Amino acid sequence: MSYDFSQFGQHLGNGSGIEELMDDLGHALSSGADDIKMLGGGQPARIPEMDVVWRKQLDALVAEAGGLDRALTSYDPPQGNPRFLHAVADLFQKSFGWEITADNIAITPGGQTAFFFLFNLLAGRMADGGRKKVLLPLVPEYIGYANQGVDGSVFKAIPPMIEETGAHEFKYRVDFDRLEVTPDIAAICASRPTNPTGNVLTDNETAKLSALAKKHNIPFIIDNAYGAPFPGIIFTDATPFWEPHVILTYSLSKIGLPGTRTGIVIGPPEIIKAVRSMSAIVGLSNPSTGQQIMRPLVESGEILRLSREVVRPYYEAKCKLARKTAMEIFGDDFDWRMHRSEGALFLWFWFPKLKITSKELYKRLKERNVLVIPGEYFFFGLDESKWEHRDQCIRVSYAMDEAVVRDGLQIIAEEVRAASE
Ligand SMILES: Cc1ncc(COP(=O)(O)O)c(C=O)c1O
């Protein structure tokens, strides 16, 4: 039998490069083979201290009268649990002086869904028949955005400037001279820290992007999936940023609760109202378990302490170790560079003399049971299809066990050395 799919169905229901890749990674993992070095996913690490926190919170919920009811057996309103929304508003008001209330906050089933709502709310085919796009001031950018437009790509990306910042180290910078907000731009969006590179927009860059958006009367979306103040997987000074035209997304995934699917959107009330309406139509209500586990930690401010004193130091130590290991293993006998690590869970490698594409390198590594993500998937929305840099990079997660990261890097070095000029 074959059925006709709508345009929406063709764009979202017909597979995509990234679905194949994620499927590939998922099957490789579930095969249970012991020798797989899984350096491909965005899975956060299991941090023992955080596991203790989750168990304690769950025990308290079960013990409390009405706790289970709130966490499991009731529908919340589509905008989110009212007490959780107030707790989040209070946290940001008290900690940063932001003038926000519960009307500025909506919950979604994970940050991923928040982006699906926001991009399709603001960009794509408009009521007047024209098309609008989301401007990405810095690519490579998060692979999960790439296929989210319901009627095709909704992105316009500006290639970054590449700055050499040390031996074997570089950093992408926003090319403000090329960054132009044309009438077809609906919003500016960046992840901070950036997945895949670990780049963190400086306070100055963030303020400049915000001013640009404000000047053109469009929102500036900042994806804080790894950002400040929670989960706080950020190793430089970066101040949380908000202004009335800014849309912030947060998530409970990278602090340790990806299975609860909890995303938090902070933004102008009219955007929040629209997200709430979309939540009702698409899903009636949102998962409540994450909100209930986390609410006491938000009300007490403990979420900020845990981010600062447990989560950040844990990842910072792991990141340092992985970078040191890469330095030792890769050495000086082939051309390689690593993006400066300022946050998130990944090392981003650039091999300028690679004779094969990053996709071919991915296949060769997979044959040796090392799973990474080929870089080209992160360069969407660019006009310059011939920029060879996009074929020369890979993303490697450092969140796994030290031995897995070391063995994986060893095999990556062997394959890249063999495939370099
Ligand atoms: C930059 C970025 N944004 C958003 C997400 C979505 O995460 P979740 O839907 O688990 O909140 C991720 C997940 O890896 C991410 O890396």
PDB file of N, CA and C in Angstrom, residues 355-401:
ATOM      1  N   LYS A 355      41.723  13.811   3.482  1.00  0.00           N
ATOM      2  CA  LYS A 355      41.478  13.572   2.041  1.00  0.00           C
ATOM      3  C   LYS A 355      40.086  12.972   1.795  1.00  0.00           C
ATOM      4  N   ILE A 356      39.412  12.551   2.848  1.00  0.00           N
ATOM      5  CA  ILE A 356      38.065  11.991   2.714  1.00  0.00           C
ATOM      6  C   ILE A 356      37.078  12.918   3.429  1.00  0.00           C
ATOM      7  N   THR A 357      35.778  12.730   3.189  1.00  0.00           N
ATOM      8  CA  THR A 357      34.803  13.587   3.881  1.00  0.00           C
ATOM      9  C   THR A 357      34.626  13.092   5.319  1.00  0.00           C
ATOM     10  N   SER A 358      34.018  13.942   6.127  1.00  0.00           N
ATOM     11  CA  SER A 358      33.811  13.538   7.528  1.00  0.00           C
ATOM     12  C   SER A 358      32.819  12.372   7.598  1.00  0.00           C
ATOM     13  N   LYS A 359      31.939  12.275   6.595  1.00  0.00           N
ATOM     14  CA  LYS A 359      30.986  11.158   6.569  1.00  0.00           C
ATOM     15  C   LYS A 359      31.714   9.843   6.304  1.00  0.00           C
ATOM     16  N   GLU A 360      32.707   9.900   5.395  1.00  0.00           N
ATOM     17  CA  GLU A 360      33.496   8.700   5.111  1.00  0.00           C
ATOM     18  C   GLU A 360      34.330   8.328   6.355  1.00  0.00           C
ATOM     19  N   LEU A 361      34.860   9.356   7.008  1.00  0.00           N
ATOM     20  CA  LEU A 361      35.625   9.093   8.233  1.00  0.00           C
ATOM     21  C   LEU A 361      34.713   8.442   9.277  1.00  0.00           C
ATOM     22  N   TYR A 362      33.484   8.944   9.392  1.00  0.00           N
ATOM     23  CA  TYR A 362      32.500   8.368  10.317  1.00  0.00           C
ATOM     24  C   TYR A 362      32.317   6.875  10.031  1.00  0.00           C
ATOM     25  N   LYS A 363      32.197   6.530   8.716  1.00  0.00           N
ATOM     26  CA  LYS A 363      31.979   5.116   8.357  1.00  0.00           C
ATOM     27  C   LYS A 363      33.180   4.265   8.744  1.00  0.00           C
ATOM     28  N   ARG A 364      34.376   4.793   8.458  1.00  0.00           N
ATOM     29  CA  ARG A 364      35.585   4.016   8.797  1.00  0.00           C
ATOM     30  C   ARG A 364      35.703   3.814  10.310  1.00  0.00           C
ATOM     31  N   LEU A 365      35.332   4.862  11.051  1.00  0.00           N
ATOM     32  CA  LEU A 365      35.413   4.746  12.512  1.00  0.00           C
ATOM     33  C   LEU A 365      34.358   3.772  13.030  1.00  0.00           C
ATOM     34  N   LYS A 366      33.192   3.816  12.396  1.00  0.00           N
ATOM     35  CA  LYS A 366      32.114   2.911  12.833  1.00  0.00           C
ATOM     36  C   LYS A 366      32.534   1.450  12.630  1.00  0.00           C
ATOM     37  N   GLU A 367      33.241   1.199  11.507  1.00  0.00           N
ATOM     38  CA  GLU A 367      33.712  -0.173  11.282  1.00  0.00           C
ATOM     39  C   GLU A 367      34.652  -0.624  12.388  1.00  0.00           C
ATOM     40  N   ARG A 368      35.288   0.347  13.036  1.00  0.00           N
ATOM     41  CA  ARG A 368      36.181   0.002  14.155  1.00  0.00           C
ATOM     42  C   ARG A 368      35.494   0.235  15.506  1.00  0.00           C
ATOM     43  N   ASN A 369      34.158   0.302  15.468  1.00  0.00           N
ATOM     44  CA  ASN A 369      33.350   0.424  16.694  1.00  0.00           C
ATOM     45  C   ASN A 369      33.517   1.733  17.444  1.00  0.00           C
ATOM     46  N   VAL A 370      33.926   2.785  16.730  1.00  0.00           N
ATOM     47  CA  VAL A 370      33.981   4.107  17.362  1.00  0.00           C
ATOM     48  C   VAL A 370      32.900   4.964  16.721  1.00  0.00           C
ATOM     49  N   LEU A 371      32.004   5.494  17.544  1.00  0.00           N
ATOM     50  CA  LEU A 371      30.897   6.291  16.999  1.00  0.00           C
ATOM     51  C   LEU A 371      31.087   7.763  17.332  1.00  0.00           C
ATOM     52  N   VAL A 372      31.134   8.580  16.278  1.00  0.00           N
ATOM     53  CA  VAL A 372      31.232  10.037  16.429  1.00  0.00           C
ATOM     54  C   VAL A 372      30.121  10.630  15.554  1.00  0.00           C
ATOM     55  N   ILE A 373      30.034  11.951  15.479  1.00  0.00           N
ATOM     56  CA  ILE A 373      29.075  12.546  14.528  1.00  0.00           C
ATOM     57  C   ILE A 373      29.871  13.309  13.468  1.00  0.00           C
ATOM     58  N   PRO A 374      29.635  12.996  12.175  1.00  0.00           N
ATOM     59  CA  PRO A 374      30.337  13.734  11.131  1.00  0.00           C
ATOM     60  C   PRO A 374      29.927  15.200  11.152  1.00  0.00           C
ATOM     61  N   GLY A 375      30.902  16.080  10.927  1.00  0.00           N
ATOM     62  CA  GLY A 375      30.669  17.512  11.104  1.00  0.00           C
ATOM     63  C   GLY A 375      29.679  18.133  10.145  1.00  0.00           C
ATOM     64  N   GLU A 376      29.566  17.575   8.929  1.00  0.00           N
ATOM     65  CA  GLU A 376      28.797  18.286   7.900  1.00  0.00           C
ATOM     66  C   GLU A 376      27.341  18.540   8.298  1.00  0.00           C
ATOM     67  N   TYR A 377      26.783  17.688   9.164  1.00  0.00           N
ATOM     68  CA  TYR A 377      25.382  17.871   9.570  1.00  0.00           C
ATOM     69  C   TYR A 377      25.137  19.171  10.332  1.00  0.00           C
ATOM     70  N   PHE A 378      26.213  19.752  10.867  1.00  0.00           N
ATOM     71  CA  PHE A 378      26.037  20.944  11.709  1.00  0.00           C
ATOM     72  C   PHE A 378      26.135  22.247  10.904  1.00  0.00           C
ATOM     73  N   PHE A 379      26.381  22.126   9.592  1.00  0.00           N
ATOM     74  CA  PHE A 379      26.570  23.338   8.778  1.00  0.00           C
ATOM     75  C   PHE A 379      25.347  23.611   7.898  1.00  0.00           C
ATOM     76  N   PHE A 380      24.158  23.610   8.452  1.00  0.00           N
ATOM     77  CA  PHE A 380      22.959  23.841   7.637  1.00  0.00           C
ATOM     78  C   PHE A 380      22.674  25.344   7.531  1.00  0.00           C
ATOM     79  N   GLY A 381      21.921  25.700   6.486  1.00  0.00           N
ATOM     80  CA  GLY A 381      21.511  27.105   6.316  1.00  0.00           C
ATOM     81  C   GLY A 381      22.533  27.974   5.617  1.00  0.00           C
ATOM     82  N   LEU A 382      23.644  27.368   5.169  1.00  0.00           N
ATOM     83  CA  LEU A 382      24.701  28.147   4.510  1.00  0.00           C
ATOM     84  C   LEU A 382      24.471  28.208   3.014  1.00  0.00           C
ATOM     85  N   ASP A 383      24.807  29.348   2.397  1.00  0.00           N
ATOM     86  CA  ASP A 383      24.754  29.420   0.935  1.00  0.00           C
ATOM     87  C   ASP A 383      25.981  28.750   0.328  1.00  0.00           C
ATOM     88  N   GLU A 384      27.114  28.906   1.003  1.00  0.00           N
ATOM     89  CA  GLU A 384      28.370  28.386   0.447  1.00  0.00           C
ATOM     90  C   GLU A 384      28.411  26.869   0.569  1.00  0.00           C
ATOM     91  N   SER A 385      27.857  26.156  -0.441  1.00  0.00           N
ATOM     92  CA  SER A 385      27.835  24.697  -0.326  1.00  0.00           C
ATOM     93  C   SER A 385      29.247  24.132  -0.519  1.00  0.00           C
ATOM     94  N   LYS A 386      30.168  24.945  -1.038  1.00  0.00           N
ATOM     95  CA  LYS A 386      31.479  24.406  -1.352  1.00  0.00           C
ATOM     96  C   LYS A 386      32.542  24.717  -0.291  1.00  0.00           C
ATOM     97  N   TRP A 387      32.144  25.042   0.883  1.00  0.00           N
ATOM     98  CA  TRP A 387      33.123  25.372   1.920  1.00  0.00           C
ATOM     99  C   TRP A 387      33.705  24.060   2.453  1.00  0.00           C
ATOM    100  N   GLU A 388      34.948  23.750   2.074  1.00  0.00           N
ATOM    101  CA  GLU A 388      35.487  22.411   2.366  1.00  0.00           C
ATOM    102  C   GLU A 388      35.612  22.141   3.871  1.00  0.00           C
ATOM    103  N   HIS A 389      35.700  23.228   4.652  1.00  0.00           N
ATOM    104  CA  HIS A 389      35.803  23.088   6.111  1.00  0.00           C
ATOM    105  C   HIS A 389      34.684  22.183   6.670  1.00  0.00           C
ATOM    106  N   ARG A 390      33.485  22.256   6.035  1.00  0.00           N
ATOM    107  CA  ARG A 390      32.361  21.466   6.581  1.00  0.00           C
ATOM    108  C   ARG A 390      32.577  19.965   6.489  1.00  0.00           C
ATOM    109  N   ASP A 391      33.465  19.550   5.600  1.00  0.00           N
ATOM    110  CA  ASP A 391      33.737  18.107   5.466  1.00  0.00           C
ATOM    111  C   ASP A 391      34.921  17.661   6.306  1.00  0.00           C
ATOM    112  N   GLN A 392      35.507  18.576   7.075  1.00  0.00           N
ATOM    113  CA  GLN A 392      36.781  18.260   7.733  1.00  0.00           C
ATOM    114  C   GLN A 392      36.676  18.183   9.261  1.00  0.00           C
ATOM    115  N   CYS A 393      35.441  18.152   9.760  1.00  0.00           N
ATOM    116  CA  CYS A 393      35.281  18.222  11.226  1.00  0.00           C
ATOM    117  C   CYS A 393      34.459  17.040  11.755  1.00  0.00           C
ATOM    118  N   ILE A 394      34.685  16.683  12.994  1.00  0.00           N
ATOM    119  CA  ILE A 394      33.828  15.700  13.665  1.00  0.00           C
ATOM    120  C   ILE A 394      33.529  16.172  15.100  1.00  0.00           C
ATOM    121  N   ARG A 395      32.393  15.696  15.619  1.00  0.00           N
ATOM    122  CA  ARG A 395      32.056  15.982  17.019  1.00  0.00           C
ATOM    123  C   ARG A 395      32.246  14.727  17.837  1.00  0.00           C
ATOM    124  N   VAL A 396      32.945  14.886  18.963  1.00  0.00           N
ATOM    125  CA  VAL A 396      33.257  13.758  19.836  1.00  0.00           C
ATOM    126  C   VAL A 396      32.773  14.094  21.245  1.00  0.00           C
ATOM    127  N   SER A 397      31.920  13.239  21.811  1.00  0.00           N
ATOM    128  CA  SER A 397      31.461  13.498  23.182  1.00  0.00           C
ATOM    129  C   SER A 397      32.536  13.060  24.172  1.00  0.00           C
ATOM    130  N   TYR A 398      32.752  13.873  25.211  1.00  0.00           N
ATOM    131  CA  TYR A 398      33.726  13.476  26.242  1.00  0.00           C
ATOM    132  C   TYR A 398      33.011  13.038  27.520  1.00  0.00           C
ATOM    133  N   ALA A 399      31.673  12.848  27.436  1.00  0.00           N
ATOM    134  CA  ALA A 399      30.909  12.560  28.658  1.00  0.00           C
ATOM    135  C   ALA A 399      31.030  11.102  29.112  1.00  0.00           C
ATOM    136  N   MET A 400      31.585  10.250  28.237  1.00  0.00           N
ATOM    137  CA  MET A 400      31.657   8.818  28.580  1.00  0.00           C
ATOM    138  C   MET A 400      32.848   8.540  29.512  1.00  0.00           C
ATOM    139  N   ASP A 401      33.018   7.260  29.865  1.00  0.00           N
ATOM    140  CA  ASP A 401      34.123   6.892  30.751  1.00  0.00           C
ATOM    141  C   ASP A 401      35.461   7.258  30.124  1.00  0.00           C
TER     142      ASP A 401
END
